[in-house]
Tab-separated table of C-alpha atoms in Angstrom:
chain	number	residue	atom	x	y	z
A	1	UNK	CA	-19.938	-29.933	56.707
A	2	UNK	CA	-18.496	-33.168	56.502
A	3	UNK	CA	-15.545	-33.435	53.826
A	4	UNK	CA	-14.485	-37.201	54.893
A	5	UNK	CA	-15.563	-39.998	52.799
A	6	UNK	CA	-15.138	-43.702	53.413
A	7	UNK	CA	-13.631	-44.616	50.080
A	8	UNK	CA	-12.330	-43.031	46.822
A	9	UNK	CA	-15.434	-44.490	45.205
A	10	UNK	CA	-17.907	-42.891	47.406
A	11	UNK	CA	-15.652	-39.545	47.416
A	12	UNK	CA	-16.179	-39.490	43.557
A	13	UNK	CA	-19.891	-40.250	43.926
A	14	UNK	CA	-21.905	-37.834	41.350
A	15	UNK	CA	-18.707	-36.093	40.319
A	16	UNK	CA	-17.985	-38.098	37.180
A	17	UNK	CA	-19.485	-37.617	33.627
A	18	UNK	CA	-18.138	-38.580	30.269
A	19	UNK	CA	-16.276	-35.883	28.341
A	20	UNK	CA	-15.139	-33.918	31.578
A	21	UNK	CA	-11.850	-32.030	32.158
A	22	UNK	CA	-9.868	-33.500	35.218
A	23	UNK	CA	-6.694	-31.881	36.814
A	24	UNK	CA	-4.530	-34.114	38.469
A	25	UNK	CA	-1.536	-33.584	40.725
A	26	UNK	CA	1.775	-35.409	40.641
A	27	UNK	CA	5.146	-35.395	38.909
A	28	UNK	CA	6.099	-38.731	37.579
A	29	UNK	CA	4.669	-41.031	40.099
A	30	UNK	CA	5.594	-38.927	42.916
A	31	UNK	CA	2.589	-37.522	44.686
A	32	UNK	CA	0.085	-38.860	42.305
A	33	UNK	CA	-3.619	-39.494	43.298
A	34	UNK	CA	-3.237	-43.221	42.788
A	35	UNK	CA	-6.514	-44.148	44.615
A	36	UNK	CA	-8.864	-41.751	42.996
A	37	UNK	CA	-7.269	-42.718	39.706
A	38	UNK	CA	-8.054	-46.532	40.377
A	39	UNK	CA	-11.569	-45.532	41.404
A	40	UNK	CA	-12.020	-43.599	37.915
A	41	UNK	CA	-10.849	-46.440	36.225
A	42	UNK	CA	-13.295	-48.585	38.105
A	43	UNK	CA	-16.155	-45.983	37.335
A	44	UNK	CA	-15.503	-46.284	33.547
A	45	UNK	CA	-16.103	-42.427	32.964
A	46	UNK	CA	-15.018	-42.039	29.154
A	47	UNK	CA	-13.739	-39.332	26.686
A	48	UNK	CA	-11.716	-37.662	29.635
A	49	UNK	CA	-9.358	-34.840	29.035
A	50	UNK	CA	-6.713	-35.177	31.636
A	51	UNK	CA	-4.509	-32.088	32.692
A	52	UNK	CA	-1.636	-33.467	34.340
A	53	UNK	CA	2.107	-33.146	34.055
A	54	UNK	CA	2.666	-36.642	33.050
A	55	UNK	CA	0.769	-39.735	31.874
A	56	UNK	CA	1.847	-42.252	34.552
A	57	UNK	CA	3.786	-45.556	33.389
A	58	UNK	CA	2.213	-48.699	31.963
A	59	UNK	CA	0.186	-50.036	34.648
A	60	UNK	CA	0.063	-47.364	37.003
A	61	UNK	CA	-1.154	-44.120	37.585
A	62	UNK	CA	-2.933	-42.491	34.686
A	63	UNK	CA	-1.455	-45.267	32.548
A	64	UNK	CA	-4.417	-47.178	33.931
A	65	UNK	CA	-6.885	-44.860	32.325
A	66	UNK	CA	-4.798	-44.941	29.178
A	67	UNK	CA	-5.088	-48.840	29.116
A	68	UNK	CA	-8.798	-48.710	29.472
A	69	UNK	CA	-9.158	-46.198	26.768
A	70	UNK	CA	-10.891	-43.622	28.971
A	71	UNK	CA	-8.552	-40.644	28.138
A	72	UNK	CA	-9.566	-38.570	24.815
A	73	UNK	CA	-7.153	-36.075	25.457
A	74	UNK	CA	-3.753	-35.309	27.453
A	75	UNK	CA	-2.476	-31.768	28.536
A	76	UNK	CA	0.943	-32.610	29.766
A	77	UNK	CA	4.506	-31.476	29.705
A	78	UNK	CA	6.284	-34.949	29.398
A	79	UNK	CA	4.835	-38.112	28.180
A	80	UNK	CA	8.295	-39.946	27.851
A	81	UNK	CA	7.962	-43.049	30.217
A	82	UNK	CA	4.688	-44.339	28.993
A	83	UNK	CA	4.816	-46.836	25.740
A	84	UNK	CA	0.766	-47.371	25.914
A	85	UNK	CA	0.760	-43.446	25.577
A	86	UNK	CA	3.191	-43.312	22.693
A	87	UNK	CA	1.556	-46.073	20.979
A	88	UNK	CA	-1.898	-44.457	21.101
A	89	UNK	CA	-0.730	-40.882	20.236
A	90	UNK	CA	1.437	-42.156	17.285
A	91	UNK	CA	-1.484	-44.030	15.843
A	92	UNK	CA	-4.069	-41.162	16.446
A	93	UNK	CA	-6.338	-42.606	19.163
A	94	UNK	CA	-5.376	-40.094	21.731
A	95	UNK	CA	-5.028	-36.258	21.579
A	96	UNK	CA	-2.030	-34.494	23.137
A	97	UNK	CA	-1.702	-30.921	23.935
A	98	UNK	CA	1.746	-30.346	24.896
A	99	UNK	CA	2.224	-27.565	27.484
A	100	UNK	CA	5.660	-26.229	28.788
A	101	UNK	CA	5.777	-27.280	32.429
A	102	UNK	CA	5.658	-24.156	34.050
A	103	UNK	CA	3.051	-22.725	31.695
A	104	UNK	CA	0.740	-25.757	32.569
A	105	UNK	CA	1.424	-25.244	36.373
A	106	UNK	CA	0.659	-21.380	35.888
A	107	UNK	CA	-2.625	-22.401	33.809
A	108	UNK	CA	-3.779	-24.395	36.632
A	109	UNK	CA	-2.924	-21.678	39.288
A	110	UNK	CA	-4.204	-18.903	37.201
A	111	UNK	CA	-7.733	-20.935	36.588
A	112	UNK	CA	-8.046	-21.528	40.433
A	113	UNK	CA	-7.099	-17.625	41.016
A	114	UNK	CA	-9.945	-16.473	38.526
A	115	UNK	CA	-7.053	-15.503	36.058
A	116	UNK	CA	-8.598	-16.314	32.400
A	117	UNK	CA	-5.318	-15.729	30.978
A	118	UNK	CA	-1.645	-14.415	31.336
A	119	UNK	CA	1.294	-13.862	29.022
A	120	UNK	CA	4.552	-15.748	29.162
A	121	UNK	CA	7.745	-15.499	27.241
A	122	UNK	CA	8.009	-19.344	27.406
A	123	UNK	CA	7.358	-20.757	24.223
A	124	UNK	CA	7.490	-17.816	21.948
A	125	UNK	CA	8.882	-18.509	18.702
A	126	UNK	CA	8.281	-22.328	18.947
A	127	UNK	CA	5.228	-24.540	17.994
A	128	UNK	CA	3.744	-23.858	21.373
A	129	UNK	CA	3.157	-20.160	20.418
A	130	UNK	CA	1.467	-21.077	17.041
A	131	UNK	CA	-1.700	-19.409	16.782
A	132	UNK	CA	-1.550	-17.696	20.188
A	133	UNK	CA	-1.629	-13.966	20.819
A	134	UNK	CA	1.866	-12.236	20.819
A	135	UNK	CA	2.301	-9.039	22.720
A	136	UNK	CA	5.285	-7.138	23.231
A	137	UNK	CA	6.211	-5.818	26.433
A	138	UNK	CA	9.571	-3.811	26.639
A	139	UNK	CA	11.952	-5.633	24.290
A	140	UNK	CA	10.512	-8.805	24.780
A	141	UNK	CA	7.781	-11.020	23.264
A	142	UNK	CA	5.102	-12.532	25.158
A	143	UNK	CA	2.364	-15.150	24.297
A	144	UNK	CA	-1.063	-15.444	25.581
A	145	UNK	CA	-1.787	-18.685	27.773
A	146	UNK	CA	-5.318	-19.428	29.314
A	147	UNK	CA	-6.221	-20.486	32.750
A	148	UNK	CA	-7.421	-23.917	33.216
A	149	UNK	CA	-10.703	-24.336	34.638
A	150	UNK	CA	-11.186	-28.089	35.387
A	151	UNK	CA	-14.784	-29.981	36.106
A	152	UNK	CA	-12.936	-32.087	38.936
A	153	UNK	CA	-9.562	-31.836	40.696
A	154	UNK	CA	-7.850	-34.879	42.163
A	155	UNK	CA	-4.940	-34.616	44.455
A	156	UNK	CA	-2.754	-36.540	46.911
A	157	UNK	CA	-1.359	-35.062	50.152
A	158	UNK	CA	0.511	-36.279	52.987
A	159	UNK	CA	-1.622	-35.429	55.937
A	160	UNK	CA	-4.954	-33.359	56.238
A	161	UNK	CA	-7.189	-32.224	59.030
A	162	UNK	CA	-10.947	-32.936	58.758
A	163	UNK	CA	-11.516	-29.550	57.341
A	164	UNK	CA	-9.387	-30.276	54.282
A	165	UNK	CA	-6.274	-28.343	55.273
A	166	UNK	CA	-3.441	-30.107	53.486
A	167	UNK	CA	-0.005	-30.669	54.246
A	168	UNK	CA	2.451	-32.180	51.435
A	169	UNK	CA	5.599	-34.000	52.213
A	170	UNK	CA	8.944	-33.175	50.061
A	171	UNK	CA	8.811	-33.284	46.344
A	172	UNK	CA	5.416	-34.888	46.396
A	173	UNK	CA	4.158	-31.288	46.525
A	174	UNK	CA	4.730	-30.550	42.814
A	175	UNK	CA	1.482	-29.986	40.877
A	176	UNK	CA	-0.926	-30.961	43.820
A	177	UNK	CA	-1.690	-27.404	45.207
A	178	UNK	CA	-2.319	-25.661	41.573
A	179	UNK	CA	-4.129	-28.879	40.477
A	180	UNK	CA	-6.285	-28.628	43.516
A	181	UNK	CA	-6.993	-24.930	42.936
A	182	UNK	CA	-8.367	-25.055	39.502
A	183	UNK	CA	-11.329	-27.674	39.598
A	184	UNK	CA	-14.801	-26.907	40.286
A	185	UNK	CA	-14.637	-29.646	42.799
A	186	UNK	CA	-11.375	-30.948	44.651
A	187	UNK	CA	-10.988	-34.326	46.100
A	188	UNK	CA	-7.946	-35.198	47.714
A	189	UNK	CA	-6.530	-38.350	49.109
A	190	UNK	CA	-3.951	-38.347	51.987
A	191	UNK	CA	-2.148	-40.638	53.938
A	192	UNK	CA	-3.423	-39.383	57.377
A	193	UNK	CA	-6.343	-37.486	58.477
A	194	UNK	CA	-5.535	-35.991	61.654
A	195	UNK	CA	-8.035	-34.138	64.256
A	196	UNK	CA	-8.472	-30.471	63.592
A	197	UNK	CA	-5.957	-28.458	65.716
A	198	UNK	CA	-3.092	-30.960	65.547
A	199	UNK	CA	-1.822	-29.005	62.256
A	200	UNK	CA	0.263	-26.143	62.833
A	201	UNK	CA	-2.007	-23.217	61.046
A	202	UNK	CA	1.438	-21.441	59.946
A	203	UNK	CA	2.288	-24.811	58.166
A	204	UNK	CA	-0.803	-25.674	56.052
A	205	UNK	CA	0.376	-25.850	52.470
A	206	UNK	CA	-3.009	-25.593	50.710
A	207	UNK	CA	-6.008	-24.210	52.944
A	208	UNK	CA	-9.111	-26.246	53.246
A	209	UNK	CA	-11.182	-23.750	51.204
A	210	UNK	CA	-9.557	-25.474	48.377
A	211	UNK	CA	-10.463	-28.894	49.304
A	212	UNK	CA	-14.136	-30.323	49.190
A	213	UNK	CA	-13.630	-34.234	49.814
A	214	UNK	CA	-11.210	-36.090	51.355
A	215	UNK	CA	-10.277	-39.742	51.984
A	216	UNK	CA	-7.513	-41.408	53.647
A	217	UNK	CA	-5.941	-44.788	52.273
A	218	UNK	CA	-2.978	-46.809	51.851
A	219	UNK	CA	-0.636	-45.624	49.182
A	220	UNK	CA	1.762	-48.055	46.946
A	221	UNK	CA	3.864	-45.046	46.349
A	222	UNK	CA	5.882	-46.756	43.366
A	223	UNK	CA	9.331	-45.338	42.866
A	224	UNK	CA	10.079	-44.644	38.942
A	225	UNK	CA	13.881	-44.908	38.878
A	226	UNK	CA	15.616	-45.966	42.210
A	227	UNK	CA	19.104	-44.402	42.229
A	228	UNK	CA	21.523	-44.866	45.064
A	229	UNK	CA	25.257	-44.581	46.207
A	230	UNK	CA	26.985	-46.985	48.082
A	231	UNK	CA	28.197	-46.211	51.454
A	232	UNK	CA	32.080	-45.372	51.457
A	233	UNK	CA	34.120	-48.262	53.233
A	234	UNK	CA	35.375	-46.930	56.496
B	1	UNK	CA	41.270	-36.939	22.542
B	2	UNK	CA	37.701	-35.514	22.628
B	3	UNK	CA	36.236	-35.112	25.934
B	4	UNK	CA	34.173	-38.094	27.321
B	5	UNK	CA	30.970	-37.616	29.060
B	6	UNK	CA	32.596	-37.065	32.565
B	7	UNK	CA	35.071	-34.503	31.282
B	8	UNK	CA	32.316	-32.629	29.394
B	9	UNK	CA	30.606	-32.098	32.702
B	10	UNK	CA	33.658	-31.140	34.640
B	11	UNK	CA	34.158	-28.351	31.923
B	12	UNK	CA	30.565	-27.475	32.273
B	13	UNK	CA	30.972	-27.034	35.966
B	14	UNK	CA	33.631	-24.208	35.218
B	15	UNK	CA	30.765	-22.222	34.166
B	16	UNK	CA	29.077	-22.069	37.411
B	17	UNK	CA	30.067	-19.137	39.904
B	18	UNK	CA	30.022	-19.123	43.763
B	19	UNK	CA	26.707	-18.538	45.188
B	20	UNK	CA	24.804	-19.279	42.154
B	21	UNK	CA	21.253	-20.957	41.975
B	22	UNK	CA	21.405	-23.518	39.066
B	23	UNK	CA	19.097	-25.938	37.302
B	24	UNK	CA	20.696	-28.921	35.704
B	25	UNK	CA	18.861	-30.937	32.936
B	26	UNK	CA	18.841	-34.828	32.428
B	27	UNK	CA	21.829	-36.930	31.174
B	28	UNK	CA	25.143	-35.226	31.087
B	29	UNK	CA	24.257	-32.183	32.811
B	30	UNK	CA	23.191	-34.047	35.966
B	31	UNK	CA	26.697	-35.092	36.207
B	32	UNK	CA	27.940	-31.650	36.721
B	33	UNK	CA	26.821	-31.473	40.090
B	34	UNK	CA	29.950	-34.004	40.876
B	35	UNK	CA	32.638	-31.347	39.685
B	36	UNK	CA	31.376	-28.076	41.452
B	37	UNK	CA	34.088	-28.538	43.923
B	38	UNK	CA	34.032	-25.925	46.812
B	39	UNK	CA	31.854	-23.443	45.101
B	40	UNK	CA	28.591	-22.689	47.002
B	41	UNK	CA	25.926	-23.761	44.435
B	42	UNK	CA	22.292	-24.273	45.021
B	43	UNK	CA	20.907	-26.983	42.695
B	44	UNK	CA	17.101	-26.462	41.759
B	45	UNK	CA	14.952	-29.234	40.722
B	46	UNK	CA	11.920	-28.078	38.926
B	47	UNK	CA	9.529	-30.393	40.348
B	48	UNK	CA	9.919	-28.275	43.444
B	49	UNK	CA	13.115	-28.200	45.412
B	50	UNK	CA	15.886	-25.959	46.065
B	51	UNK	CA	18.983	-27.659	47.553
B	52	UNK	CA	19.137	-30.957	45.849
B	53	UNK	CA	21.454	-33.411	47.447
B	54	UNK	CA	23.221	-36.545	46.121
B	55	UNK	CA	21.552	-39.865	45.592
B	56	UNK	CA	20.442	-41.661	48.825
B	57	UNK	CA	22.289	-44.754	50.345
B	58	UNK	CA	20.741	-48.049	49.274
B	59	UNK	CA	17.838	-48.867	51.376
B	60	UNK	CA	17.185	-45.298	52.111
B	61	UNK	CA	15.216	-44.181	48.899
B	62	UNK	CA	12.091	-42.254	49.656
B	63	UNK	CA	9.347	-42.157	47.033
B	64	UNK	CA	8.507	-38.571	47.896
B	65	UNK	CA	11.900	-37.370	47.361
B	66	UNK	CA	13.003	-37.517	43.509
B	67	UNK	CA	14.514	-34.961	40.978
B	68	UNK	CA	13.053	-33.988	37.720
B	69	UNK	CA	14.489	-36.819	36.139
B	70	UNK	CA	12.556	-39.198	38.560
B	71	UNK	CA	15.501	-40.326	40.168
B	72	UNK	CA	15.530	-40.843	43.905
B	73	UNK	CA	17.797	-38.119	45.795
B	74	UNK	CA	18.302	-36.784	49.179
B	75	UNK	CA	17.834	-33.298	50.768
B	76	UNK	CA	20.434	-31.038	52.304
B	77	UNK	CA	20.192	-28.610	55.426
B	78	UNK	CA	19.718	-25.666	53.193
B	79	UNK	CA	16.824	-27.652	51.105
B	80	UNK	CA	13.370	-25.914	50.742
B	81	UNK	CA	10.482	-27.504	48.755
B	82	UNK	CA	7.641	-25.557	47.050
B	83	UNK	CA	4.821	-26.419	44.473
B	84	UNK	CA	5.254	-26.547	40.573
B	85	UNK	CA	3.808	-23.111	40.026
B	86	UNK	CA	6.049	-21.435	42.695
B	87	UNK	CA	9.061	-23.434	40.978
B	88	UNK	CA	8.406	-21.942	37.579
B	89	UNK	CA	7.920	-18.305	39.021
B	90	UNK	CA	11.498	-18.384	40.399
B	91	UNK	CA	12.635	-19.933	36.648
B	92	UNK	CA	10.487	-17.665	34.494
B	93	UNK	CA	11.329	-14.535	37.122
B	94	UNK	CA	14.991	-14.805	36.564
B	95	UNK	CA	16.036	-16.014	39.959
B	96	UNK	CA	17.753	-18.949	38.551
B	97	UNK	CA	21.431	-17.824	37.520
B	98	UNK	CA	22.373	-20.604	35.042
B	99	UNK	CA	20.397	-23.710	33.243
B	100	UNK	CA	22.900	-26.488	31.666
B	101	UNK	CA	20.798	-28.617	29.278
B	102	UNK	CA	21.434	-31.412	26.812
B	103	UNK	CA	20.414	-30.518	23.100
B	104	UNK	CA	19.567	-32.418	19.765
B	105	UNK	CA	20.392	-29.384	17.794
B	106	UNK	CA	21.857	-25.845	18.300
B	107	UNK	CA	21.620	-23.367	15.553
B	108	UNK	CA	24.337	-20.369	15.029
B	109	UNK	CA	21.673	-17.887	16.465
B	110	UNK	CA	21.330	-19.709	19.614
B	111	UNK	CA	18.120	-21.357	18.790
B	112	UNK	CA	17.511	-24.738	20.643
B	113	UNK	CA	15.891	-27.774	19.766
B	114	UNK	CA	15.775	-30.515	22.505
B	115	UNK	CA	12.179	-31.884	23.004
B	116	UNK	CA	10.987	-33.794	20.237
B	117	UNK	CA	11.525	-35.445	16.649
B	118	UNK	CA	8.140	-35.417	14.826
B	119	UNK	CA	6.702	-38.972	14.298
B	120	UNK	CA	9.381	-40.623	16.154
B	121	UNK	CA	10.330	-39.568	19.507
B	122	UNK	CA	7.667	-37.540	21.467
B	123	UNK	CA	8.244	-37.031	25.029
B	124	UNK	CA	7.604	-33.381	25.395
B	125	UNK	CA	9.613	-30.391	26.305
B	126	UNK	CA	9.098	-30.668	30.356
B	127	UNK	CA	10.458	-27.609	31.790
B	128	UNK	CA	13.120	-26.866	29.148
B	129	UNK	CA	10.972	-24.148	27.452
B	130	UNK	CA	10.504	-22.315	30.672
B	131	UNK	CA	13.974	-22.560	31.792
B	132	UNK	CA	15.494	-21.192	28.384
B	133	UNK	CA	13.239	-18.313	28.488
B	134	UNK	CA	13.839	-17.611	32.069
B	135	UNK	CA	17.120	-18.310	33.291
B	136	UNK	CA	20.088	-15.692	32.732
B	137	UNK	CA	22.634	-18.164	31.064
B	138	UNK	CA	21.794	-21.162	29.334
B	139	UNK	CA	24.696	-23.744	28.616
B	140	UNK	CA	24.178	-26.799	26.309
B	141	UNK	CA	26.200	-29.763	26.757
B	142	UNK	CA	26.051	-32.009	23.586
B	143	UNK	CA	27.800	-34.244	21.249
B	144	UNK	CA	29.367	-32.119	18.563
B	145	UNK	CA	27.989	-34.590	15.744
B	146	UNK	CA	25.175	-37.296	15.597
B	147	UNK	CA	25.759	-41.379	15.490
B	148	UNK	CA	26.452	-40.983	11.678
B	149	UNK	CA	28.859	-37.990	11.970
B	150	UNK	CA	26.435	-35.228	10.831
B	151	UNK	CA	26.589	-31.944	12.512
B	152	UNK	CA	24.426	-30.929	15.299
B	153	UNK	CA	25.663	-27.233	15.280
B	154	UNK	CA	23.458	-25.769	12.488
B	155	UNK	CA	22.787	-22.728	10.369
B	156	UNK	CA	19.095	-23.305	11.388
B	157	UNK	CA	17.543	-26.067	13.410
B	158	UNK	CA	15.515	-28.828	11.497
B	159	UNK	CA	13.557	-30.076	14.669
B	160	UNK	CA	10.940	-28.219	16.525
B	161	UNK	CA	12.564	-25.431	18.753
B	162	UNK	CA	12.631	-25.152	22.299
B	163	UNK	CA	13.453	-21.566	22.312
B	164	UNK	CA	14.536	-19.018	19.650
B	165	UNK	CA	18.148	-17.142	20.208
B	166	UNK	CA	18.484	-18.660	24.010
B	167	UNK	CA	21.820	-20.393	24.057
B	168	UNK	CA	24.810	-18.665	25.362
B	169	UNK	CA	27.536	-21.310	25.329
B	170	UNK	CA	27.816	-24.730	24.042
B	171	UNK	CA	30.211	-27.394	25.451
B	172	UNK	CA	30.864	-30.286	23.079
B	173	UNK	CA	33.022	-33.400	22.950
B	174	UNK	CA	35.273	-31.259	20.874
B	175	UNK	CA	35.475	-27.933	22.751
B	176	UNK	CA	33.693	-24.919	23.787
B	177	UNK	CA	31.778	-22.472	21.377
B	178	UNK	CA	30.011	-19.025	22.368
B	179	UNK	CA	26.938	-18.053	20.428
B	180	UNK	CA	27.963	-14.370	19.413
B	181	UNK	CA	26.868	-11.748	16.987
B	182	UNK	CA	27.148	-13.474	13.231
B	183	UNK	CA	27.587	-17.198	14.410
B	184	UNK	CA	29.767	-19.385	16.917
B	185	UNK	CA	32.872	-18.428	18.076
B	186	UNK	CA	35.572	-21.169	19.244
B	187	UNK	CA	36.591	-20.331	22.841
B	188	UNK	CA	38.425	-23.564	23.659
B	189	UNK	CA	39.288	-26.967	22.173
B	190	UNK	CA	39.299	-30.276	24.081
B	191	UNK	CA	42.917	-31.689	24.278
B	192	UNK	CA	44.214	-32.687	20.920
B	193	UNK	CA	41.325	-31.606	19.027
B	194	UNK	CA	42.100	-28.594	16.443
B	195	UNK	CA	40.151	-25.526	15.294
B	196	UNK	CA	40.180	-27.105	11.869
B	197	UNK	CA	38.466	-30.145	13.245
B	198	UNK	CA	35.600	-28.318	14.845
B	199	UNK	CA	35.204	-26.248	11.762
B	200	UNK	CA	34.920	-29.395	9.587
B	201	UNK	CA	32.311	-31.000	11.801
B	202	UNK	CA	30.250	-27.925	12.261
B	203	UNK	CA	27.704	-26.531	9.851
B	204	UNK	CA	26.836	-23.178	11.660
B	205	UNK	CA	29.103	-20.251	10.551
B	206	UNK	CA	32.172	-19.986	12.715
B	207	UNK	CA	33.316	-16.326	13.409
B	208	UNK	CA	36.890	-15.342	14.633
């Protein structure tokens, strides 16, 4: 089976429809599927629900889909870096379902692993727990959270082989593996596709079984906050 | 003189013990890393890293290597990377010895509010709810009062909660307080600050 496509638009061909649920990898702007996001912007698919830890920044990442008003609802843990997001949310144009970060990651992982729901202590006694089933195990209270089953997963990795085995780099791994797992179809964009046999099988972070389509591309990899220290004078 | 930001961070660093795995929040808690001294502390960054190093030298920033505050950082020879689900498995699973976090409000029963102001500031909880639910010791570092001098240590939080009964110790610019049965207990005053001043600027019940 051929998984490698020539462009982000080709890789998404036939997968997009209005009102769909998309799970996206990335943390802040680190490890985001920037090429696939741009292709979804160009495709104009509307009324999207997007499960992603963050919502990009103005003009980059998922911020592009917010500006073009293609997003109906976000499922996120932190959206503080995006002025357009805040404007749309506070004016009621955009729905937002806050998920604690670990709950969001586990909901994706669970969805991908065939787990319909799980109990977690996170959020018990807060707004997040309101309306959710509570169960006591031992001395502690847990709330029921449901797995996420997405129509499409979009993720970014460092390297892949042509069978879809993925290797991530440093903290750019973040939400990408759980996001990849929870979609009916997963499209991955990578910096380099290498021939099969050239990745160490012991060092594959996400086996190709989770990855259906693949593109290689040039990534801007924008840095959100550059922080440095000075070299001490000798 | 009440403590400045760096002095609060320095005081918070005393809470950490040799060998601990620790998660530091954004703001003053991040500064705590500068004061751990000779203690063998491994910092966890919830975006998927154990063994967080200092900021990179100018020109050596790596877009694939950031902390949970989205700042560029470096790795150490002990560093490991993992995905977000695994990161919160270790947090929820009680493997992290302590979290040091900021706060907007803390109540006398240990309730913490630090993630939103309805209608105004809608940023989100990030990993804070998972951290307070899962780590063994939660230390909050915060100003004792807000900009208009109103107490932030309250009988009951007015803002949406991050967790209920989760805070163990509070380090403010005025001193150190523990959450104990019946309220907060003053365990230390900043130099030149009296217990009376702390009582006056605290709404929460102070117990002896």
